[in-house]
Coordinates of C-alpha atoms and ligand atoms in Angstrom, one line a residue:
M1 CA 15.1 1.9 21.0
E2 CA 15.1 -0.7 18.2
R3 CA 17.6 -0.2 15.4
M4 CA 18.1 -2.2 12.1
I5 CA 21.8 -2.9 11.4
I6 CA 22.5 -3.5 7.8
E7 CA 25.9 -4.4 6.4
K8 CA 27.3 -4.8 2.9
S9 CA 25.8 -8.1 1.7
P10 CA 26.7 -10.7 -0.9
A11 CA 24.5 -11.1 -4.0
L12 CA 21.0 -12.0 -2.9
E13 CA 20.3 -15.5 -4.0
G14 CA 17.8 -18.3 -3.5
S15 CA 14.0 -17.9 -3.4
I16 CA 11.5 -15.8 -1.5
R17 CA 7.7 -16.0 -1.3
V18 CA 5.6 -12.8 -1.5
M19 CA 2.9 -12.2 1.2
G20 CA -0.7 -11.0 0.8
A21 CA -1.0 -7.3 -0.2
K22 CA -1.3 -4.8 2.6
N23 CA -3.2 -2.4 0.4
S24 CA -5.7 -5.1 -0.6
A25 CA -6.1 -6.6 2.9
L26 CA -7.0 -3.2 4.5
P27 CA -9.9 -2.2 2.2
I28 CA -11.2 -5.8 2.1
L29 CA -11.2 -6.0 5.9
A30 CA -13.1 -2.7 6.0
A31 CA -15.6 -4.2 3.4
T32 CA -16.3 -7.2 5.7
L33 CA -18.5 -4.7 7.7
L34 CA -21.0 -5.1 4.8
G35 CA -21.4 -8.8 5.3
T36 CA -24.1 -10.4 7.4
E37 CA -22.7 -14.0 7.3
E38 CA -19.3 -15.6 7.9
I39 CA -16.3 -14.5 5.9
I40 CA -13.0 -16.3 5.7
L41 CA -10.0 -14.3 4.4
D42 CA -6.8 -16.2 3.3
D43 CA -3.3 -14.9 2.8
V44 CA -3.8 -11.9 5.2
P45 CA -0.4 -10.4 5.9
S46 CA 0.5 -10.2 9.6
L47 CA 1.2 -6.5 9.8
K48 CA 0.7 -3.7 12.4
D49 CA -1.7 -1.9 10.0
V50 CA -3.8 -5.1 9.7
E51 CA -3.9 -5.4 13.5
V52 CA -5.2 -1.9 13.8
I53 CA -8.1 -2.3 11.4
I54 CA -9.0 -5.6 13.0
E55 CA -9.2 -3.7 16.4
V56 CA -11.6 -1.2 14.7
L57 CA -13.8 -4.0 13.4
K58 CA -14.0 -5.7 16.8
Y59 CA -14.8 -2.3 18.4
L60 CA -17.7 -1.8 16.0
G61 CA -19.1 -5.2 17.0
A62 CA -17.7 -7.7 14.4
E63 CA -16.5 -11.1 15.5
V64 CA -12.9 -11.5 14.3
E65 CA -10.5 -14.4 15.0
Y66 CA -7.4 -15.8 13.4
L67 CA -7.8 -19.4 12.3
D68 CA -4.1 -19.5 11.6
K69 CA -1.2 -17.1 11.0
A70 CA -2.7 -15.8 7.7
T71 CA -6.3 -16.8 7.8
V72 CA -8.9 -14.6 9.5
R73 CA -12.6 -15.4 10.2
I74 CA -15.0 -12.4 10.4
N75 CA -18.7 -12.1 11.1
S76 CA -20.2 -8.6 11.0
A77 CA -23.8 -9.7 11.5
Q78 CA -23.9 -8.0 14.9
V79 CA -22.2 -4.8 13.9
S80 CA -24.1 -1.8 15.4
K81 CA -21.7 0.9 16.4
T82 CA -21.1 3.7 13.8
E83 CA -18.3 5.7 15.4
P84 CA -14.8 4.1 15.5
P85 CA -12.7 5.4 18.4
Y86 CA -10.3 8.3 17.8
E87 CA -7.3 6.4 19.3
L88 CA -7.6 3.6 16.7
M89 CA -8.6 5.8 13.7
S90 CA -5.6 8.1 14.3
K91 CA -3.1 5.2 14.2
M92 CA -3.7 4.5 10.5
R93 CA -5.2 6.5 7.7
A94 CA -6.7 3.5 5.9
S95 CA -9.2 3.0 8.8
F96 CA -11.1 5.8 7.1
L97 CA -12.2 3.1 4.7
V98 CA -14.8 2.0 7.3
L99 CA -16.8 5.1 6.5
G100 CA -18.3 3.9 3.2
P101 CA -19.4 0.4 4.6
L102 CA -20.9 1.9 7.8
L103 CA -22.7 4.6 5.8
T104 CA -24.5 2.2 3.5
R105 CA -25.1 -0.6 6.0
L106 CA -26.2 1.4 9.1
G107 CA -27.2 4.8 7.5
T108 CA -24.6 6.9 9.3
S109 CA -21.0 7.1 10.5
R110 CA -18.8 9.5 12.3
T111 CA -15.0 9.2 12.2
S112 CA -12.0 11.3 13.0
M113 CA -10.5 13.0 10.0
P114 CA -7.5 11.0 8.8
G115 CA -4.4 13.2 9.3
G116 CA -1.9 13.9 6.6
C117 CA 1.4 12.2 6.9
A118 CA 5.0 12.6 5.9
I119 CA 4.4 12.1 2.2
G120 CA 1.6 14.6 1.8
A121 CA -1.6 16.3 3.0
R122 CA -3.7 13.4 1.8
P123 CA -7.0 15.1 1.6
I124 CA -10.4 13.3 1.6
D125 CA -12.4 15.6 -0.6
L126 CA -13.0 13.0 -3.3
H127 CA -14.2 10.5 -0.7
L128 CA -16.7 13.1 0.6
K129 CA -17.7 14.2 -3.0
G130 CA -18.6 10.6 -3.7
F131 CA -20.7 10.2 -0.5
R132 CA -22.6 13.4 -1.3
A133 CA -23.2 12.3 -4.9
L134 CA -24.9 9.2 -3.3
G135 CA -27.2 11.5 -1.4
A136 CA -25.5 11.5 2.0
T137 CA -25.3 14.6 4.2
V138 CA -21.7 15.1 5.1
E139 CA -20.4 17.4 7.8
E140 CA -16.7 18.2 8.0
N141 CA -15.9 19.6 11.5
N142 CA -12.4 21.0 11.2
E143 CA -12.3 22.3 14.7
E144 CA -13.0 19.0 16.3
C145 CA -11.4 17.1 13.4
Y146 CA -14.3 14.7 12.6
V147 CA -16.4 13.8 9.6
E148 CA -20.0 12.7 10.0
A149 CA -21.9 11.2 7.0
S150 CA -25.6 10.2 7.1
A151 CA -28.3 9.0 4.8
K152 CA -31.3 8.0 6.9
G153 CA -33.4 6.9 4.0
G154 CA -30.5 5.1 2.4
L155 CA -28.1 6.1 -0.3
I156 CA -29.2 6.6 -3.9
G157 CA -27.0 5.6 -6.8
D158 CA -25.7 8.3 -9.2
T159 CA -22.9 9.0 -11.7
M160 CA -19.8 10.8 -10.4
Y161 CA -16.4 11.9 -11.7
L162 CA -13.2 11.7 -9.7
D163 CA -10.9 14.6 -10.3
F164 CA -8.0 12.3 -9.5
P165 CA -8.2 8.5 -9.8
S166 CA -7.8 8.2 -6.0
V167 CA -7.4 4.6 -4.8
G168 CA -9.0 5.2 -1.4
A169 CA -11.8 7.3 -2.7
T170 CA -12.7 4.7 -5.4
Q171 CA -12.7 2.0 -2.7
N172 CA -14.8 4.0 -0.2
I173 CA -17.4 5.0 -2.8
V174 CA -17.6 1.4 -4.3
M175 CA -18.3 0.0 -0.9
A176 CA -20.9 2.7 -0.1
A177 CA -22.6 2.1 -3.5
T178 CA -23.0 -1.7 -3.0
M179 CA -26.2 -1.2 -1.1
A180 CA -27.4 2.1 -2.5
K181 CA -30.7 2.2 -4.4
G182 CA -30.2 2.0 -8.1
E183 CA -27.0 2.3 -10.2
T184 CA -23.8 4.1 -9.5
V185 CA -21.1 4.9 -12.1
I186 CA -17.7 6.1 -10.9
E187 CA -15.8 7.9 -13.8
N188 CA -12.0 8.3 -13.7
A189 CA -11.9 5.6 -11.1
A190 CA -8.6 4.1 -9.9
K191 CA -7.5 1.0 -11.8
E192 CA -5.1 -0.6 -9.3
P193 CA -5.1 -4.4 -8.8
E194 CA -6.2 -3.8 -5.2
I195 CA -9.4 -2.2 -6.6
V196 CA -10.0 -5.3 -8.7
D197 CA -9.4 -7.6 -5.7
L198 CA -11.8 -5.6 -3.5
C199 CA -14.5 -5.7 -6.2
Q200 CA -14.1 -9.5 -6.8
F201 CA -14.4 -9.9 -3.0
L202 CA -17.6 -7.8 -2.9
N203 CA -19.1 -9.6 -5.9
K204 CA -18.5 -12.9 -4.1
M205 CA -20.5 -11.5 -1.2
G206 CA -23.4 -10.7 -3.6
A207 CA -22.6 -7.3 -4.8
D208 CA -23.2 -6.4 -8.5
I209 CA -20.0 -4.5 -9.7
K210 CA -18.7 -4.3 -13.3
G211 CA -15.7 -2.5 -14.8
A212 CA -13.2 -2.9 -11.9
G213 CA -9.8 -2.3 -13.3
T214 CA -11.1 0.2 -15.9
S215 CA -11.7 4.0 -15.5
N216 CA -15.5 3.4 -15.3
I217 CA -16.9 1.2 -12.5
R218 CA -20.6 0.5 -12.5
I219 CA -22.3 -0.7 -9.2
R220 CA -25.9 -1.8 -9.1
G221 CA -27.2 -1.6 -5.5
V222 CA -28.4 -4.8 -3.8
E223 CA -30.5 -5.4 -0.6
K224 CA -27.8 -7.1 1.4
L225 CA -24.4 -8.8 1.2
T226 CA -23.8 -12.2 2.7
G227 CA -20.5 -14.0 3.3
C228 CA -17.7 -15.7 1.3
R229 CA -14.1 -17.0 1.3
H230 CA -11.5 -15.0 -0.4
S231 CA -7.7 -15.0 -0.8
I232 CA -5.9 -11.6 -0.8
I233 CA -3.7 -11.0 -3.9
P234 CA 0.1 -11.0 -3.5
D235 CA 1.7 -7.7 -2.6
R236 CA 3.0 -6.1 -5.8
I237 CA 5.0 -3.5 -3.9
E238 CA 6.8 -6.2 -1.8
T239 CA 7.4 -8.0 -5.0
A240 CA 9.0 -4.8 -6.5
T241 CA 11.1 -4.3 -3.4
F242 CA 12.6 -7.8 -3.7
M243 CA 13.2 -7.4 -7.5
I244 CA 15.1 -4.2 -6.9
A245 CA 17.1 -5.8 -4.1
A246 CA 18.2 -8.6 -6.4
A247 CA 19.1 -6.0 -9.2
M248 CA 21.1 -3.8 -6.8
T249 CA 23.2 -6.7 -5.3
K250 CA 24.0 -8.4 -8.7
G251 CA 21.8 -11.2 -7.3
N252 CA 20.0 -14.1 -8.8
L253 CA 16.7 -14.3 -7.0
L254 CA 13.5 -16.3 -7.5
I255 CA 10.5 -14.5 -6.3
E256 CA 7.4 -16.7 -5.9
N257 CA 3.7 -16.2 -5.3
M258 CA 3.5 -13.0 -7.3
I259 CA 1.5 -11.7 -10.3
P260 CA 3.8 -10.7 -13.2
D261 CA 1.3 -8.3 -14.8
H262 CA 1.1 -6.3 -11.5
V263 CA 4.8 -5.4 -11.7
H264 CA 5.3 -4.8 -15.4
P265 CA 6.5 -1.2 -15.0
I266 CA 9.3 -2.4 -12.7
T267 CA 10.2 -5.3 -15.0
A268 CA 10.4 -3.0 -18.0
K269 CA 12.7 -0.6 -16.2
L270 CA 14.9 -3.3 -14.7
K271 CA 15.4 -4.7 -18.2
E272 CA 16.3 -1.2 -19.5
M273 CA 19.0 -1.1 -16.8
G274 CA 20.5 -4.4 -17.9
C275 CA 18.8 -7.0 -15.6
T276 CA 17.8 -10.4 -16.9
I277 CA 14.1 -11.2 -16.0
E278 CA 12.5 -14.6 -16.4
E279 CA 8.7 -14.6 -15.9
G280 CA 6.6 -17.6 -15.0
E281 CA 2.9 -17.8 -14.2
D282 CA 3.3 -16.8 -10.6
M283 CA 7.0 -16.2 -10.3
V284 CA 9.8 -14.1 -11.6
R285 CA 13.6 -14.6 -11.5
V286 CA 15.7 -11.4 -11.4
K287 CA 19.4 -11.5 -12.2
G288 CA 21.3 -8.3 -11.6
P289 CA 24.1 -7.3 -14.1
E290 CA 27.7 -6.4 -13.2
K291 CA 26.8 -2.8 -14.0
L292 CA 23.4 -1.2 -13.8
L293 CA 22.6 1.4 -16.4
P294 CA 21.0 4.7 -15.4
T295 CA 17.4 5.3 -16.3
S296 CA 14.5 7.6 -15.4
I297 CA 11.1 7.0 -14.0
K298 CA 7.8 9.0 -13.5
T299 CA 5.3 7.7 -11.0
L300 CA 1.7 7.6 -12.2
P301 CA -1.6 5.9 -11.1
Y302 CA -1.8 2.3 -12.2
P303 CA -0.8 0.9 -14.7
G304 CA 2.0 3.6 -14.6
F305 CA 5.1 3.2 -12.4
P306 CA 3.9 2.8 -8.8
T307 CA 4.7 5.6 -6.3
D308 CA 5.1 3.0 -3.6
A309 CA 8.2 1.6 -5.4
Q310 CA 9.7 5.1 -6.1
A311 CA 11.9 5.3 -3.0
Q312 CA 13.3 1.7 -3.5
F313 CA 14.1 2.5 -7.1
M314 CA 15.8 5.7 -6.2
A315 CA 18.1 3.8 -3.9
M316 CA 19.1 1.6 -6.9
L317 CA 19.6 4.7 -9.2
A318 CA 22.0 6.1 -6.5
I319 CA 24.6 3.6 -7.6
C320 CA 24.1 3.7 -11.3
T321 CA 27.1 5.7 -12.6
G322 CA 27.1 7.4 -16.0
E323 CA 24.4 9.7 -17.3
P324 CA 22.3 11.2 -14.4
S325 CA 18.9 9.5 -13.7
K326 CA 15.7 11.4 -13.1
V327 CA 12.8 10.5 -10.8
T328 CA 9.5 12.4 -11.2
E329 CA 6.9 11.9 -8.5
T330 CA 3.4 12.9 -9.7
V331 CA 1.1 11.2 -7.1
F332 CA 2.2 12.7 -3.8
E333 CA 3.5 16.2 -3.1
N334 CA 6.3 15.3 -0.7
R335 CA 7.7 11.9 -1.3
F336 CA 11.4 12.6 -1.6
M337 CA 12.4 12.5 2.1
H338 CA 14.4 9.4 1.6
A339 CA 16.6 11.4 -0.8
E340 CA 18.3 13.3 2.0
E341 CA 18.8 10.1 4.0
L342 CA 20.4 8.5 0.9
V343 CA 22.6 11.7 0.6
R344 CA 23.8 11.0 4.2
M345 CA 25.0 7.6 2.8
G346 CA 27.0 9.4 0.1
A347 CA 24.4 9.5 -2.7
D348 CA 24.5 12.5 -5.0
I349 CA 20.8 13.5 -5.4
R350 CA 19.4 16.9 -6.0
T351 CA 15.7 17.5 -5.7
D352 CA 13.7 20.4 -7.3
G353 CA 10.0 20.2 -6.6
N354 CA 8.7 16.9 -7.7
V355 CA 11.8 16.0 -9.8
A356 CA 14.9 14.4 -8.3
T357 CA 18.2 14.2 -10.3
I358 CA 20.4 11.3 -9.3
Y359 CA 24.2 11.3 -10.2
G360 CA 25.2 7.7 -9.6
V361 CA 28.2 7.0 -7.3
R362 CA 30.5 4.0 -7.3
Q363 CA 30.0 3.3 -3.6
L364 CA 27.6 4.3 -0.9
Q365 CA 28.8 4.5 2.8
G366 CA 27.0 3.1 5.8
A367 CA 25.4 5.8 8.0
E368 CA 22.9 6.5 10.7
V369 CA 19.6 7.0 8.9
R370 CA 15.9 7.3 9.8
A371 CA 12.9 5.7 8.1
T372 CA 10.7 8.6 7.2
D373 CA 7.9 6.5 5.9
L374 CA 7.2 2.8 5.1
R375 CA 8.7 2.8 1.6
A376 CA 11.6 5.1 2.5
G377 CA 12.6 2.6 5.2
A378 CA 12.7 -0.2 2.7
A379 CA 14.8 2.0 0.3
L380 CA 17.4 2.7 3.1
I381 CA 17.6 -1.0 3.9
L382 CA 18.3 -1.8 0.2
A383 CA 21.0 1.0 0.1
G384 CA 22.5 -0.5 3.3
L385 CA 22.9 -3.9 1.5
V386 CA 25.4 -2.4 -1.0
A387 CA 27.0 0.4 1.2
E388 CA 30.5 0.0 2.7
G389 CA 30.3 -0.3 6.5
K390 CA 27.3 -0.4 8.8
T391 CA 24.0 1.4 8.2
I392 CA 22.0 1.9 11.4
M393 CA 18.3 2.7 10.8
S394 CA 15.8 4.0 13.4
D395 CA 12.0 4.5 13.4
L396 CA 11.4 0.8 12.5
Y397 CA 7.7 1.0 13.2
H398 CA 7.3 2.2 9.6
I399 CA 8.8 -1.1 8.3
D400 CA 6.6 -3.2 10.6
R401 CA 3.5 -1.5 9.2
G402 CA 4.1 -2.8 5.7
Y403 CA 6.5 -5.7 5.5
V404 CA 6.1 -9.1 7.1
E405 CA 9.2 -10.3 9.0
F406 CA 11.3 -8.2 6.6
E407 CA 14.7 -8.7 8.0
E408 CA 14.2 -12.5 8.6
R409 CA 13.1 -13.0 5.0
L410 CA 16.0 -10.8 3.6
R411 CA 18.5 -12.8 5.8
S412 CA 17.1 -16.0 4.2
I413 CA 18.4 -14.9 0.8
G414 CA 21.8 -13.7 2.1
A415 CA 21.3 -10.2 3.4
Q416 CA 23.4 -9.1 6.4
I417 CA 20.7 -7.5 8.5
T418 CA 19.7 -7.7 12.2
R419 CA 17.4 -5.9 14.5
V420 CA 18.8 -4.9 17.8
D421 CA 17.8 -2.9 20.9
M422 CA 20.2 0.0 21.4
Ligands
EPZ501 C1 -3.3 4.2 -1.4 O1 -3.4 5.4 -0.6 C2 -2.2 3.4 -0.8 N1 -2.6 3.0 0.6 C3 -0.9 4.1 -0.8 O2 0.1 3.3 -0.3 C4 -0.5 4.4 -2.2 O3 0.7 5.2 -2.3 C5 -1.7 5.2 -2.9 O4 -2.9 4.5 -2.8 C6 -1.4 5.5 -4.4 O5 -1.3 4.3 -5.0 C7 -3.5 2.1 0.8 O6 -4.0 1.5 -0.1 C8 -3.8 1.8 2.3 P1 -4.9 8.0 -3.2 P2 -4.6 6.5 -0.9 O7 -6.2 8.4 -2.6 O8 -5.8 5.7 -1.2 C9 -4.9 12.7 -3.7 C10 1.9 2.6 1.1 O9 3.1 3.0 1.1 N2 -6.3 12.7 -3.1 O10 -4.8 7.3 -4.5 O11 -4.6 7.4 0.3 C11 -3.8 12.5 -2.6 O12 -3.5 13.7 -1.9 C12 0.8 3.6 0.9 O13 1.5 1.4 1.1 C13 -7.0 13.8 -3.1 O14 -6.6 14.9 -3.6 O15 -4.0 7.2 -2.2 C14 -2.7 12.0 -3.4 O16 -1.9 13.1 -3.8 C15 1.4 5.1 0.9 N3 -8.3 13.8 -2.6 C16 -3.3 11.2 -4.6 O17 -4.7 11.6 -4.6 C17 -8.8 12.6 -2.1 O18 -10.0 12.6 -1.6 C18 -3.3 9.7 -4.4 O19 -4.0 9.4 -3.3 C19 -8.0 11.5 -2.1 C20 -6.7 11.5 -2.6

């Protein structure tokens, strides 16, 4: 079994370049199913999750090839299948994002229900509410665990309200609405940068979308979408992870190929804690202070504090002595599993429902820990960088889903981290 061995590391220094965003690449790859001509995607991160969705596209009939490590050529002109295979769909929730494109392009699609995962039930009711609002007939078969949506005469635009600004539901509905008849308005839509990136990509392909990044997105249906070339935006969560790593290790780190606006909640909080942050057009330099000050965070949909950086931030708060810190998680119902792993490393964290209270300790101790989800794994690695002794982490597949060559890149800025077979 593979294990990550992390040891107490010197201050992280030097520079590191951020990769393309996983959570933008996945919906954009699903959206290529709408295209009838060649599409070239640049800055595609080489991740396990990206490999899975590319397998789904190939299964459905798309031509997909890597032109180089981060450039992918796709042509979906010949796509004809409407039912992705269970064994691929069950590997990764985001493959559910092929439903909207298949429904509007081919008039029907049947996919397995995306399961819940460690961080929550992750229902799909808002996705299905959107498809029904566009006139689709949607069958949810809970016994056989599949969803079938169809609209033989094509989808018809309408106005709909999302009870929660769901990222995935917004993306699935926008993609379905691109070729619906008439106009669609999504109210209380998600405003994440990955929504804006997807809509910019779709408009390059000939879609007619306005308002991406606001709570109201208006889509006017078009006959067909063609092809384009598009570069995936930098990963704001990877950026946040490296910023926090620099802060925790009293480092002095230059983080390049990032978008400062996308990480402003993190920047603001790190400044409150005593960090020095220098922003450039596409870079940020983070200097960690001798002593980090405690603070509190509350995760919210964008532009609030991102839930995907909550675990990493908690690892940092674990060593902020003084007043206790608080972490409130409002997006997912079970996203504190990393807390008990941090407690195994000597952290003093007490959770009560969706609120965690962190009493900072002077020193964490290395321990055997388990990555319970992608971001929890990153958090435990950061904790291992400042803990006395060795931290041995298992379940590394979570890390490989979301971070490109994580340990190699951390080593390049001074981290004592290796991956071994044990
Ligand atoms: C996306 O997941 C991201 N994944 C998640 O990143 C991220 O945490 C999340 O957005 C929130 O920012 C990808 O982009 C591939 P949601 P998604 O629909 O779309 C509830 C990571 O670590 N909800 O905005 O699944 C849901 O239960 C991953 O990279 C409904 O109730 O998130 C949750 O509580 C983790 N009904 C909340 O909305 C629905 O139909 C947010 O979910 C859909 C969602």
